[in-house]
GROMACS .gro file of C-alpha atoms in nm:
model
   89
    1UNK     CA    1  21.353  15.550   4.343
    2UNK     CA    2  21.365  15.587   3.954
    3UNK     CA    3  21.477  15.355   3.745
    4UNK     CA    4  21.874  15.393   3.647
    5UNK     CA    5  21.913  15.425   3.275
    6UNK     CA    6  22.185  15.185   3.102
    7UNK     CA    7  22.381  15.368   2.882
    8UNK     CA    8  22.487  15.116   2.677
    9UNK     CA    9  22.142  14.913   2.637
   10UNK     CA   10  22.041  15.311   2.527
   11UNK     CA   11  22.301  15.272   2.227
   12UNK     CA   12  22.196  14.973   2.130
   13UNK     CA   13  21.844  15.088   2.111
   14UNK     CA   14  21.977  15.388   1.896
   15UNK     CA   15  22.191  15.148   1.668
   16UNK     CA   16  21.878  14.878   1.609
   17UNK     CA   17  21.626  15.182   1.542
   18UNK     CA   18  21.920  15.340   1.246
   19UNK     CA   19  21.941  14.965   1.112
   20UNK     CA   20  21.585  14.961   1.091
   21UNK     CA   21  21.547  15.327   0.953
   22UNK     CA   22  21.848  15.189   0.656
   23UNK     CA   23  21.554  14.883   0.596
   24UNK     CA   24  21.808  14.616   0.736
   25UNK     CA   25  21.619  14.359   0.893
   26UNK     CA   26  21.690  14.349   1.283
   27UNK     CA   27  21.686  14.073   1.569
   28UNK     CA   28  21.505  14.361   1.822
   29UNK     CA   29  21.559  14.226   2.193
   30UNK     CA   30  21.674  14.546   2.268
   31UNK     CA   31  21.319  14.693   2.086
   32UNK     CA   32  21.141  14.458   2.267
   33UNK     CA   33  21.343  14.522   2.624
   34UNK     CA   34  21.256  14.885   2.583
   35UNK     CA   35  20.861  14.869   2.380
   36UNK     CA   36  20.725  14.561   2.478
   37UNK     CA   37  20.692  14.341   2.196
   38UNK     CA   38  20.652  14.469   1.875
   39UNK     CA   39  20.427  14.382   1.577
   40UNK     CA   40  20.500  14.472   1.176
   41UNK     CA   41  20.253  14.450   0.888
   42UNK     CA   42  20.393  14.086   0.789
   43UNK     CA   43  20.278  13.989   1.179
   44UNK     CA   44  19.979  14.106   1.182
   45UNK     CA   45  19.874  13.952   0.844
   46UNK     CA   46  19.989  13.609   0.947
   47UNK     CA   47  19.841  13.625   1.303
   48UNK     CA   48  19.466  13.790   1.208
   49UNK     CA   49  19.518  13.592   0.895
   50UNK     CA   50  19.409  13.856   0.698
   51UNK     CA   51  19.567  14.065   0.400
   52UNK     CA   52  19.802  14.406   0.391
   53UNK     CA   53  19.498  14.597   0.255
   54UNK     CA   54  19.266  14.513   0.583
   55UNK     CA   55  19.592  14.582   0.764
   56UNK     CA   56  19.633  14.938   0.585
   57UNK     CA   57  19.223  15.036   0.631
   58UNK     CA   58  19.222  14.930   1.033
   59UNK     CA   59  19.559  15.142   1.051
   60UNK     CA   60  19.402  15.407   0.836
   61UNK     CA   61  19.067  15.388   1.085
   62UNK     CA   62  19.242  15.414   1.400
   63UNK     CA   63  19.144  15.047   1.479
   64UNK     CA   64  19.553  14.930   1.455
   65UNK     CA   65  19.737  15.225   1.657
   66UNK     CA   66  20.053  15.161   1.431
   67UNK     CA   67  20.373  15.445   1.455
   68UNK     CA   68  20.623  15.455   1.178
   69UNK     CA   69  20.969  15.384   1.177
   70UNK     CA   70  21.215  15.396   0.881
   71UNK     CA   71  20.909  15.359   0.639
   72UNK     CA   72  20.773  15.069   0.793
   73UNK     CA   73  20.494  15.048   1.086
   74UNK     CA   74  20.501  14.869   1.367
   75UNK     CA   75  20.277  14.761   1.643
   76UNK     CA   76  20.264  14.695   2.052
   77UNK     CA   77  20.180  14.313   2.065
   78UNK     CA   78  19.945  14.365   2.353
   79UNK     CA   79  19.756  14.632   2.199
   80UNK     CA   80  19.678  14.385   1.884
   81UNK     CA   81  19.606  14.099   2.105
   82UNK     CA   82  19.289  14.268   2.270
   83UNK     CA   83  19.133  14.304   1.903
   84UNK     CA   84  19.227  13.909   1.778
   85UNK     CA   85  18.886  13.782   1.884
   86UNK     CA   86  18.754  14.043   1.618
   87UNK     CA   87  18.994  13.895   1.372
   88UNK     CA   88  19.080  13.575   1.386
   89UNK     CA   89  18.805  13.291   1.258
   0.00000   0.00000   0.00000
């Protein structure tokens, strides 16, 4: 049997996305209900402990699967997680 969509956790979804999109900061449980947890540049520099121009190159070569929304990129938590032995000294 599928799963039965909620209407209004949809909306809510749809509101959090246009906040972020108008560069609001957003408390995401709805994001993270829907995507898993995610991951922004800022994370990713303080967990790997390393700086927004290694962040921009591994994006840039595919290493970092990152997806854009309103001008910022974010990241699945999970997918990072399997690359922190790489990173993180």
């Amino acid at each position: 049997m599928d799963k039965q969509v909620n209407i209004q956790e949809i909306k809510q979804l749809i509101d959090q996305l246009q906040q972020v999109v108008d560069g609001h900061p957003v408390d995401t449980p709805a994001l993270t209900g829907v995507f898993g947890e995610l991951w922004d540049d800022n994370d990713l520099m303080k967990y790997l402990r390393i700086s927004l121009r290694t962040v921009k190159r591994r994006r840039k070569d595919n290493t970092f699967k990152g997806f854009p929304i309103g001008g910022r990129f974010y990241y699945y938590k999970q997918d990072i997680l399997k690359l922190r032995d790489r990173y993180l000294k």
